[in-house]
Amino acid sequence: MAVTTRMLGRSGIEVSALGMGCWAIGGPWSEGTQPLGWGKVDDDESVRAVRRALEEGITLFDTADTYGAGHSERVLARALAGRRDDAVIATKWGYTFDEASRQATGEDASPAYLRSAVIASLRRLNTDHIDLYQLHLADLSVPRAQALIGTCEDLVTEGLIRAYGWSTDRPDRAAAFGQAAAGATAVQHALSVLRDAPELLAVCDKYDLASINQGPLGMGLLTGKYTASSTLPRDDVRGLAPAWLGWFRGGRPAPEWLRRVGAVRAALTADGRTLAQGALGWIWARSGRTIPIPGCRTVAQVEENAAALHRGPLPVDQFAEVERQLAALRTAALRDADRPHWPRPTHP
């Protein structure tokens, strides 16, 4: 059964059950010599992809000020020109960057920077409000994060943002925000059929938060396009993968994760879905709060993902079979090389 919309936590904002991640459309940017983007992009095709997403019923677009050092926000603004009221824009703050050099320069968790960052994002997005504003510093201490709540509430009162949240894979961080922040409505975290997040989903249930899911397709591994012999260019964050990016190693898909994809492929595609569509269907079946945001750069990618939106969650029996296949992987003692890297990334 199709699932087309979900509530954005306790905000009262209705969004499509599938969002579009806009990290990749930011194009190249770096921290020193470490690439943080997904390589070169065609801005015109990115604009077409966003507009096609709207046509397919996708209303949630998730970006960050640092993606492409501001470029992702600018491309999204161009794509949404004349259609702003049809979209729910989510962006993030916390990392500092230089737009001219497209370099990441650090981070700033001060209330003063929060206010300056939202004004800069509003300008780049060419809008008078942001629907969901998310703290991007995943491992910020709870006291420092809670010191930002007052400013976030002021921004809501002033009409500059409608709601706010935290992009973090730390359940204690998400719980602290959910408990203390009246306007908090979402936690963005990693979730995929390859990497479950039961503790974070429990936090979302307890505090009535939306679960916005980054990496729902394993940064491409769950599209089925990569094999053990695939290589990625060095201007792609996956091609020169930093330590926190566990899906790829040495410019190639990590073999331990390819084995996991192989283990669930048949169950995810049993009813005729593509591998990517099955992976998205698993996320919707996992929880009624989940909103996956797979990244897209092309119209074709948008169309394949949108087809999953109309097919909906995996049926109960198919979901159970995927879980059966995953049980051995989840309980097996992993070799050191198989363990996901922790802590989660400081970038992007």
Tab-separated table of N, CA, C and O in Angstrom, residues 175-223:
chain	number	residue	atom	x	y	z
A	175	ALA	N	17.754	12.696	22.576
A	175	ALA	CA	16.827	12.695	23.703
A	175	ALA	C	16.894	14.007	24.472
A	175	ALA	O	15.860	14.546	24.891
A	176	ALA	N	18.102	14.537	24.661
A	176	ALA	CA	18.240	15.792	25.398
A	176	ALA	C	17.531	16.929	24.685
A	176	ALA	O	16.886	17.781	25.320
A	177	PHE	N	17.633	16.968	23.361
A	177	PHE	CA	16.961	18.007	22.592
A	177	PHE	C	15.452	17.785	22.614
A	177	PHE	O	14.678	18.718	22.809
A	178	GLY	N	15.037	16.546	22.416
A	178	GLY	CA	13.617	16.260	22.389
A	178	GLY	C	12.924	16.590	23.690
A	178	GLY	O	11.773	17.040	23.704
A	179	GLN	N	13.635	16.394	24.795
A	179	GLN	CA	13.057	16.633	26.108
A	179	GLN	C	13.012	18.112	26.469
A	179	GLN	O	12.036	18.585	27.063
A	180	ALA	N	14.061	18.853	26.090
A	180	ALA	CA	14.198	20.218	26.575
A	180	ALA	C	13.708	21.290	25.609
A	180	ALA	O	13.429	22.414	26.027
A	181	ALA	N	13.604	20.962	24.322
A	181	ALA	CA	13.340	21.992	23.316
A	181	ALA	C	11.909	21.882	22.795
A	181	ALA	O	11.561	20.919	22.113
A	182	ALA	N	11.096	22.882	23.105
A	182	ALA	CA	9.684	22.844	22.716
A	182	ALA	C	9.514	22.790	21.207
A	182	ALA	O	8.625	22.108	20.697
A	183	GLY	N	10.352	23.510	20.465
A	183	GLY	CA	10.207	23.585	19.014
A	183	GLY	C	10.951	22.511	18.254
A	183	GLY	O	10.900	22.472	17.029
A	184	ALA	N	11.655	21.612	18.984
A	184	ALA	CA	12.369	20.530	18.312
A	184	ALA	C	11.361	19.524	17.787
A	184	ALA	O	10.433	19.131	18.497
A	185	THR	N	11.547	19.100	16.544
A	185	THR	CA	10.551	18.213	15.942
A	185	THR	C	11.149	17.063	15.159
A	185	THR	O	10.419	16.202	14.696
A	186	ALA	N	12.482	17.014	15.039
A	186	ALA	CA	13.083	15.970	14.212
A	186	ALA	C	14.505	15.678	14.652
A	186	ALA	O	15.204	16.548	15.180
A	187	VAL	N	14.916	14.452	14.413
A	187	VAL	CA	16.330	14.084	14.510
A	187	VAL	C	16.707	13.450	13.184
A	187	VAL	O	16.012	12.570	12.671
A	188	GLN	N	17.776	13.945	12.585
A	188	GLN	CA	18.282	13.353	11.354
A	188	GLN	C	19.420	12.407	11.720
A	188	GLN	O	20.356	12.793	12.425
A	189	HIS	N	19.322	11.169	11.239
A	189	HIS	CA	20.328	10.173	11.619
A	189	HIS	C	20.453	9.125	10.531
A	189	HIS	O	19.583	8.979	9.661
A	190	ALA	N	21.542	8.380	10.593
A	190	ALA	CA	21.766	7.305	9.633
A	190	ALA	C	20.786	6.164	9.902
A	190	ALA	O	20.578	5.769	11.050
A	191	LEU	N	20.177	5.656	8.840
A	191	LEU	CA	19.314	4.484	8.941
A	191	LEU	C	19.220	3.861	7.562
A	191	LEU	O	18.945	4.549	6.573
A	192	SER	N	19.461	2.564	7.509
A	192	SER	CA	19.271	1.822	6.269
A	192	SER	C	19.081	0.370	6.626
A	192	SER	O	19.290	-0.039	7.783
A	193	VAL	N	18.710	-0.427	5.652
A	193	VAL	CA	18.562	-1.859	5.881
A	193	VAL	C	19.889	-2.479	6.303
A	193	VAL	O	19.917	-3.536	6.948
A	194	LEU	N	20.987	-1.825	5.994
A	194	LEU	CA	22.305	-2.323	6.388
A	194	LEU	C	22.721	-1.852	7.771
A	194	LEU	O	23.613	-2.438	8.385
A	195	ARG	N	22.099	-0.783	8.257
A	195	ARG	CA	22.524	-0.202	9.534
A	195	ARG	C	21.294	0.329	10.263
A	195	ARG	O	20.849	1.452	10.037
A	196	ASP	N	20.738	-0.485	11.137
A	196	ASP	CA	19.539	-0.125	11.880
A	196	ASP	C	19.905	0.862	12.998
A	196	ASP	O	21.075	1.026	13.334
A	197	ALA	N	18.890	1.515	13.562
A	197	ALA	CA	19.106	2.494	14.627
A	197	ALA	C	17.980	2.408	15.647
A	197	ALA	O	17.225	3.359	15.842
A	198	PRO	N	17.834	1.268	16.327
A	198	PRO	CA	16.696	1.086	17.226
A	198	PRO	C	16.639	2.093	18.374
A	198	PRO	O	15.544	2.516	18.770
A	199	GLU	N	17.791	2.478	18.927
A	199	GLU	CA	17.773	3.410	20.054
A	199	GLU	C	17.283	4.791	19.622
A	199	GLU	O	16.521	5.446	20.346
A	200	LEU	N	17.701	5.233	18.447
A	200	LEU	CA	17.250	6.532	17.963
A	200	LEU	C	15.766	6.506	17.606
A	200	LEU	O	15.035	7.471	17.865
A	201	LEU	N	15.301	5.419	17.030
A	201	LEU	CA	13.882	5.311	16.726
A	201	LEU	C	13.060	5.318	18.012
A	201	LEU	O	11.961	5.888	18.056
A	202	ALA	N	13.582	4.725	19.070
A	202	ALA	CA	12.892	4.749	20.359
A	202	ALA	C	12.809	6.176	20.908
A	202	ALA	O	11.785	6.570	21.482
A	203	VAL	N	13.871	6.956	20.739
A	203	VAL	CA	13.845	8.363	21.160
A	203	VAL	C	12.779	9.130	20.386
A	203	VAL	O	12.026	9.931	20.953
A	204	CYS	N	12.706	8.886	19.076
A	204	CYS	CA	11.704	9.560	18.255
A	204	CYS	C	10.290	9.216	18.726
A	204	CYS	O	9.415	10.080	18.787
A	205	ASP	N	10.069	7.960	19.069
A	205	ASP	CA	8.758	7.560	19.583
A	205	ASP	C	8.452	8.254	20.908
A	205	ASP	O	7.336	8.735	21.137
A	206	LYS	N	9.424	8.298	21.800
A	206	LYS	CA	9.203	8.850	23.136
A	206	LYS	C	8.872	10.332	23.098
A	206	LYS	O	8.000	10.807	23.844
A	207	TYR	N	9.546	11.082	22.208
A	207	TYR	CA	9.394	12.541	22.201
A	207	TYR	C	8.626	13.061	20.991
A	207	TYR	O	8.596	14.269	20.761
A	208	ASP	N	7.995	12.180	20.239
A	208	ASP	CA	7.190	12.567	19.080
A	208	ASP	C	8.017	13.362	18.076
A	208	ASP	O	7.645	14.458	17.646
A	209	LEU	N	9.149	12.789	17.691
A	209	LEU	CA	10.045	13.415	16.718
A	209	LEU	C	10.005	12.648	15.403
A	209	LEU	O	9.857	11.424	15.387
A	210	ALA	N	10.172	13.363	14.304
A	210	ALA	CA	10.351	12.702	13.015
A	210	ALA	C	11.749	12.098	12.960
A	210	ALA	O	12.710	12.660	13.494
A	211	SER	N	11.866	10.961	12.295
A	211	SER	CA	13.148	10.316	12.042
A	211	SER	C	13.495	10.545	10.578
A	211	SER	O	12.929	9.910	9.684
A	212	ILE	N	14.400	11.493	10.327
A	212	ILE	CA	14.821	11.802	8.967
A	212	ILE	C	16.090	11.013	8.686
A	212	ILE	O	17.080	11.131	9.411
A	213	ASN	N	16.043	10.205	7.642
A	213	ASN	CA	17.059	9.166	7.474
A	213	ASN	C	18.063	9.481	6.381
A	213	ASN	O	17.752	9.456	5.195
A	214	GLN	N	19.285	9.781	6.802
A	214	GLN	CA	20.367	9.994	5.854
A	214	GLN	C	21.008	8.654	5.514
A	214	GLN	O	20.947	7.696	6.291
A	215	GLY	N	21.599	8.572	4.336
A	215	GLY	CA	22.235	7.338	3.896
A	215	GLY	C	21.300	6.160	3.762
A	215	GLY	O	21.710	5.022	4.005
A	216	PRO	N	20.040	6.365	3.351
A	216	PRO	CA	19.106	5.226	3.282
A	216	PRO	C	19.482	4.204	2.219
A	216	PRO	O	19.036	3.059	2.286
A	217	LEU	N	20.317	4.622	1.265
A	217	LEU	CA	20.777	3.707	0.214
A	217	LEU	C	22.277	3.414	0.347
A	217	LEU	O	22.939	3.034	-0.620
A	218	GLY	N	22.811	3.589	1.565
A	218	GLY	CA	24.218	3.257	1.789
A	218	GLY	C	25.167	4.003	0.877
A	218	GLY	O	26.148	3.426	0.399
A	219	MET	N	24.875	5.303	0.640
A	219	MET	CA	25.699	6.132	-0.239
A	219	MET	C	25.882	5.491	-1.612
A	219	MET	O	26.934	5.606	-2.234
A	220	GLY	N	24.850	4.785	-2.069
A	220	GLY	CA	24.880	4.201	-3.404
A	220	GLY	C	24.982	2.692	-3.425
A	220	GLY	O	24.656	2.057	-4.434
A	221	LEU	N	25.424	2.079	-2.318
A	221	LEU	CA	25.594	0.625	-2.314
A	221	LEU	C	24.273	-0.098	-2.537
A	221	LEU	O	24.243	-1.172	-3.151
A	222	LEU	N	23.166	0.485	-2.057
A	222	LEU	CA	21.866	-0.169	-2.177
A	222	LEU	C	21.139	0.221	-3.461
A	222	LEU	O	19.944	-0.049	-3.592
A	223	THR	N	21.845	0.828	-4.396
A	223	THR	CA	21.264	1.040	-5.724
A	223	THR	C	21.563	-0.139	-6.647
A	223	THR	O	20.949	-0.273	-7.706
